[in-house]
mmCIF file of C-alpha atoms in Angstrom:
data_model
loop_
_atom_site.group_PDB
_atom_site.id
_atom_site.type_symbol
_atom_site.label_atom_id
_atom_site.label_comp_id
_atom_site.label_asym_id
_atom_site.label_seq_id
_atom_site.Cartn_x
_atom_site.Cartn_y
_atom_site.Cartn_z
ATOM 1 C CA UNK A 1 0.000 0.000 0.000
ATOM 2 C CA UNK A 2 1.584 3.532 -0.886
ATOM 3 C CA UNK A 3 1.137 6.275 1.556
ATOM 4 C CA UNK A 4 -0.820 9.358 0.111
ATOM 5 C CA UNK A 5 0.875 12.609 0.648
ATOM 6 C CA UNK A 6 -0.813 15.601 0.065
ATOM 7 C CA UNK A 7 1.947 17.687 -1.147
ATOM 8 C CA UNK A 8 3.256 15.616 -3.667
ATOM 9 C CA UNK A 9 0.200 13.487 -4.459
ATOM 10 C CA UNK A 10 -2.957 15.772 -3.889
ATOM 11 C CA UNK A 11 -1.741 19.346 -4.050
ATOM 12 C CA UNK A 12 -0.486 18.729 -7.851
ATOM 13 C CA UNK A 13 -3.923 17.980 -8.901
ATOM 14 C CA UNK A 14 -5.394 21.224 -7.661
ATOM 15 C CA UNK A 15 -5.292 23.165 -11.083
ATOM 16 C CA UNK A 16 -6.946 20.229 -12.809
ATOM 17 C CA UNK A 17 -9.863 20.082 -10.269
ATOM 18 C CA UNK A 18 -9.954 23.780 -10.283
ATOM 19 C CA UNK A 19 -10.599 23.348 -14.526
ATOM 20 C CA UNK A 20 -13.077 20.862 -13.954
ATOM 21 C CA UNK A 21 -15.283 22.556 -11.280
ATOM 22 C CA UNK A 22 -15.245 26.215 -12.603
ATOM 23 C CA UNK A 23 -16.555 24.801 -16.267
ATOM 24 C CA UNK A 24 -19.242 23.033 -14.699
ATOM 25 C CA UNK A 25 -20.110 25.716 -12.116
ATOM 26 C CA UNK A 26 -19.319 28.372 -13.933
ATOM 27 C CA UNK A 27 -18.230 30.472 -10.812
ATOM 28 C CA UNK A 28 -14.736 31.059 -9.713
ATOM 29 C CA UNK A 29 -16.192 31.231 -6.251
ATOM 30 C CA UNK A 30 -17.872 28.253 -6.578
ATOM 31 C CA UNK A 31 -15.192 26.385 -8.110
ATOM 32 C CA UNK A 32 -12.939 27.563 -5.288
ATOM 33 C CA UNK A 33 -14.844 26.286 -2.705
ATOM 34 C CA UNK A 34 -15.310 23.544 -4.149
ATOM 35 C CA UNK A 35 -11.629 22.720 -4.987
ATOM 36 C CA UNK A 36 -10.942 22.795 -1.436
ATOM 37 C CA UNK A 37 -13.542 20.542 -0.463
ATOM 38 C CA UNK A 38 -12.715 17.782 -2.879
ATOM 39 C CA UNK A 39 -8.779 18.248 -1.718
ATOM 40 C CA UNK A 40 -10.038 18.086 1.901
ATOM 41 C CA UNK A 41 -12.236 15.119 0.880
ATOM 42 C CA UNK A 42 -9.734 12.827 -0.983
ATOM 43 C CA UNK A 43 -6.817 13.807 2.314
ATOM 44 C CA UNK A 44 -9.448 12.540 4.569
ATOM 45 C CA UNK A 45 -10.183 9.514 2.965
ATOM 46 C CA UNK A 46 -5.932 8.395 2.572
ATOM 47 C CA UNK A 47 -6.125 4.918 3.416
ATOM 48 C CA UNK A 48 -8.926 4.257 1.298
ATOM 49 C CA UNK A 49 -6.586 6.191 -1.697
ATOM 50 C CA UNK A 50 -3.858 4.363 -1.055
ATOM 51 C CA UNK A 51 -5.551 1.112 -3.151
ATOM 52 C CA UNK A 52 -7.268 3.258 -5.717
ATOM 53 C CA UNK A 53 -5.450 2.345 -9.151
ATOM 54 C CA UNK A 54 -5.824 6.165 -10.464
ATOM 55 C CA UNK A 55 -5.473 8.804 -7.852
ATOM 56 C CA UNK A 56 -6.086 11.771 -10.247
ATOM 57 C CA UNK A 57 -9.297 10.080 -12.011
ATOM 58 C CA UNK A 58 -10.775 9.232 -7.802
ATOM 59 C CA UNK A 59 -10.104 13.557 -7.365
ATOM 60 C CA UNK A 60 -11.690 14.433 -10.324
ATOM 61 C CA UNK A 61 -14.720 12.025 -9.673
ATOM 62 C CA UNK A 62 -14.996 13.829 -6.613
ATOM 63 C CA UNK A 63 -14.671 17.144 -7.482
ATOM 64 C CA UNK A 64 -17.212 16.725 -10.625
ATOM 65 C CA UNK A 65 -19.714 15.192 -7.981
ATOM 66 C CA UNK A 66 -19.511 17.989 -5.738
ATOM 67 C CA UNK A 67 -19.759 20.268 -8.646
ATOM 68 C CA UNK A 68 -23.077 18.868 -9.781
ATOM 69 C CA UNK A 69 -24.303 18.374 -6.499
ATOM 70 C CA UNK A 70 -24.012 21.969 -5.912
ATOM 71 C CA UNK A 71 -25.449 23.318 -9.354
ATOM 72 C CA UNK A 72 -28.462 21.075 -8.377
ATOM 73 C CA UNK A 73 -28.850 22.640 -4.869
ATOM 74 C CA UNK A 74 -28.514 25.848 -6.362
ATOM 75 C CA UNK A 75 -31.305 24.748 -8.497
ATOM 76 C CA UNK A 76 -29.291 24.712 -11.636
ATOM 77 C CA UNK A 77 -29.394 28.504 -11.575
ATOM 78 C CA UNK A 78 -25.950 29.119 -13.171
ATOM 79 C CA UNK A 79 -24.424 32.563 -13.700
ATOM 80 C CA UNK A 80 -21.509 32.827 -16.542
ATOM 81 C CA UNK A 81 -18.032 33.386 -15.610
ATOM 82 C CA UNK A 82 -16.317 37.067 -15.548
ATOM 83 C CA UNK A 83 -15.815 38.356 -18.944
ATOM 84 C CA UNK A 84 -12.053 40.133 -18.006
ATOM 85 C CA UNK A 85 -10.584 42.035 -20.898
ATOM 86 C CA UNK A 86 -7.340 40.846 -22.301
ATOM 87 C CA UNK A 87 -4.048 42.614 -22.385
ATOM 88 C CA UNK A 88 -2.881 43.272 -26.238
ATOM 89 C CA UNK A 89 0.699 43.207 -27.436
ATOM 90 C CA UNK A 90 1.921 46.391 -29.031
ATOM 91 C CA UNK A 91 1.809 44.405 -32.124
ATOM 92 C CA UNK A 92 -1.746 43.109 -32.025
ATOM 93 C CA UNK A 93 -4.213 43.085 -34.629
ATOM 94 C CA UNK A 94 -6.489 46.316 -35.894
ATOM 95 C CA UNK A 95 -8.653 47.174 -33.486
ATOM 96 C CA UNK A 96 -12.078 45.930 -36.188
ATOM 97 C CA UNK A 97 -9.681 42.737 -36.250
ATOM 98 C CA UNK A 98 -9.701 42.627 -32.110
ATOM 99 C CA UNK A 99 -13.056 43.357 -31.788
ATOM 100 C CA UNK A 100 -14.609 40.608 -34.366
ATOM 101 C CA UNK A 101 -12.108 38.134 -32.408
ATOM 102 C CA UNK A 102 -13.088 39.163 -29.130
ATOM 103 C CA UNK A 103 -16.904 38.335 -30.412
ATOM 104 C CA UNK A 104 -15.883 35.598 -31.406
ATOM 105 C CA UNK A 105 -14.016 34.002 -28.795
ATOM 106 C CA UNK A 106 -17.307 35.378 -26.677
ATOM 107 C CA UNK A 107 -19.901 33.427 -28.382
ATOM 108 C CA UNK A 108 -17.693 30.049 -28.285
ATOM 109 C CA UNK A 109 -17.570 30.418 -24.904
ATOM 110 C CA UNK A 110 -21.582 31.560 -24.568
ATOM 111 C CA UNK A 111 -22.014 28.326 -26.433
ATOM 112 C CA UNK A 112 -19.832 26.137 -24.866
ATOM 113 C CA UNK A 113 -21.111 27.773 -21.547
ATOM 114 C CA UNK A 114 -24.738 26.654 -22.318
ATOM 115 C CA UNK A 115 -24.292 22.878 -22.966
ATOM 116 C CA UNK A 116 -25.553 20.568 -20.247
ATOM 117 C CA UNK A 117 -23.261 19.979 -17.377
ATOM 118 C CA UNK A 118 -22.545 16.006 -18.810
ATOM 119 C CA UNK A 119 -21.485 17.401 -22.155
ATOM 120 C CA UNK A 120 -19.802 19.905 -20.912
ATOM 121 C CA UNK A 121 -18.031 18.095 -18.254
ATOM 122 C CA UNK A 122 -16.879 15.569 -21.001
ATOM 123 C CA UNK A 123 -15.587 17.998 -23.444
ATOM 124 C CA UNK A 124 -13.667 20.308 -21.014
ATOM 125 C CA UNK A 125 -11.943 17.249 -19.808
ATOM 126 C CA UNK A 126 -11.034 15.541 -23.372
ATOM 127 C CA UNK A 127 -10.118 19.088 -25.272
ATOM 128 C CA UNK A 128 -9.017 21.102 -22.423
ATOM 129 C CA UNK A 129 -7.615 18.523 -20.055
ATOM 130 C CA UNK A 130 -6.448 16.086 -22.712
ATOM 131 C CA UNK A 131 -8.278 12.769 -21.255
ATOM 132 C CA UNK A 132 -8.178 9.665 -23.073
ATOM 133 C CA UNK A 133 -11.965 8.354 -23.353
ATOM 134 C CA UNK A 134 -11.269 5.530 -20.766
ATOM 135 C CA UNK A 135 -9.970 8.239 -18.081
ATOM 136 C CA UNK A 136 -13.069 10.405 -18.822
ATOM 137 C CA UNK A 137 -15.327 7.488 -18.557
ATOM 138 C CA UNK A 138 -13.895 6.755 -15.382
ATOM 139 C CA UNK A 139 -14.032 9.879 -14.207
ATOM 140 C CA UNK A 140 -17.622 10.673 -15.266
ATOM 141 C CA UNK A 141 -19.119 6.753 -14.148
ATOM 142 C CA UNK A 142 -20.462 6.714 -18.136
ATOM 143 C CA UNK A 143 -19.044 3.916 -20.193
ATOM 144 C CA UNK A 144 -16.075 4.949 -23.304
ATOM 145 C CA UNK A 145 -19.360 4.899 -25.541
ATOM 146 C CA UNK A 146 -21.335 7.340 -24.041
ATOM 147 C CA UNK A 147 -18.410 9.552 -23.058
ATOM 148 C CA UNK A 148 -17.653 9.595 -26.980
ATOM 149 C CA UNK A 149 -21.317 10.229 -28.149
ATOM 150 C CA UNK A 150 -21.362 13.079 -25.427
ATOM 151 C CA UNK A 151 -18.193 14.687 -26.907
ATOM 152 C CA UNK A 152 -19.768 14.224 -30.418
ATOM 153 C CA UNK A 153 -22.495 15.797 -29.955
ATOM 154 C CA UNK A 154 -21.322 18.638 -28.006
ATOM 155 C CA UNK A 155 -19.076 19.345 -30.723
ATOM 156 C CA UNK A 156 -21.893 19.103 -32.935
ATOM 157 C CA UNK A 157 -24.317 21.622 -31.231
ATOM 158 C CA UNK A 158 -21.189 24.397 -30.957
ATOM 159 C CA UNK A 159 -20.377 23.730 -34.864
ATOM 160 C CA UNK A 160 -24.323 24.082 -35.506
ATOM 161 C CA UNK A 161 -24.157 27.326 -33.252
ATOM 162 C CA UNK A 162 -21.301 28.832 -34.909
ATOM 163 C CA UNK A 163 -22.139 28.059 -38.487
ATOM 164 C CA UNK A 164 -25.934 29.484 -37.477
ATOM 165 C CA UNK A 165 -24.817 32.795 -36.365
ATOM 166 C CA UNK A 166 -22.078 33.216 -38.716
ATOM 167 C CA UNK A 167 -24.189 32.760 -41.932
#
């Protein structure tokens, strides 16, 4: 049995769960909060960690549990993350350029932002976290199949989105 330590084992993992809970909270708050409580959750459960296979997959299992449980007791009410404006390099684009860009980049995010939390879940952790299908399916209790028809049709509905407000 391996001995869990937080600094080297848990702590590292922080960003990841951070990720995960702030795209299916959409709050920083939120996802804060909830970071800490899934660290605080996995160092209090150790021993049992010690025999899980995938530490990393068990956190993120966690934190995407927590995550949902608390959009549901906040009764799915969910409010969009901070739009903060970027800081341009002196040698950035015109400022038409920036602006269609910044629109853009706005309604990908609007779009991805209103997907389901399952779809959601599964494409910020395959495109954005680079998990294999297995690791996601883990993760997300779904089997490889369903994680894959999730990620397809997410990626569907945001192609159908663009391609509708583009034309």
């Amino acid at each position: 049995m391996k001995t869990i330590d937080f600094r080297y084992d848990l702590l590292p993992l922080k960003d990841k769960v951070f990720r995960l809970a702030l795209r299916i909270t959409q709050s920083r708050e939120e996802a804060e909060d909830i970071t800490q409580d899934t660290l605080l959750k996995a160092w209090e459960r150790r021993e049992e960690l010690a025999g899980v296979k995938s530490i990393e997959a068990y956190v993120l299992t966690v934190c995407r549990n927590l995550s949902l449980d608390h959009l549901k007791a906040a009764g799915n009410q969910v409010v969009g993350i901070d739009d903060s404006p970027t800081d341009t390099p002196d040698s950035s684009p015109l400022p038409d350029e920036q602006l269609e860009e910044k629109e853009r980049l706005h309604r990908i995010k609007q779009i991805f932002d209103s997907l389901p939390p399952n779809p959601r879940t599964a494409l910020q952790l395959r495109d954005i976290e680079g998990k294999s299908y297995r690791e996601i399916a883990e993760i997300m209790q779904q089997t490889e199949a369903n994680v894959k028809v999730l990620i397809f049709r997410a990626r569907q509905h945001i192609k159908q989105q663009l391609t509708k407000h583009t034309v």
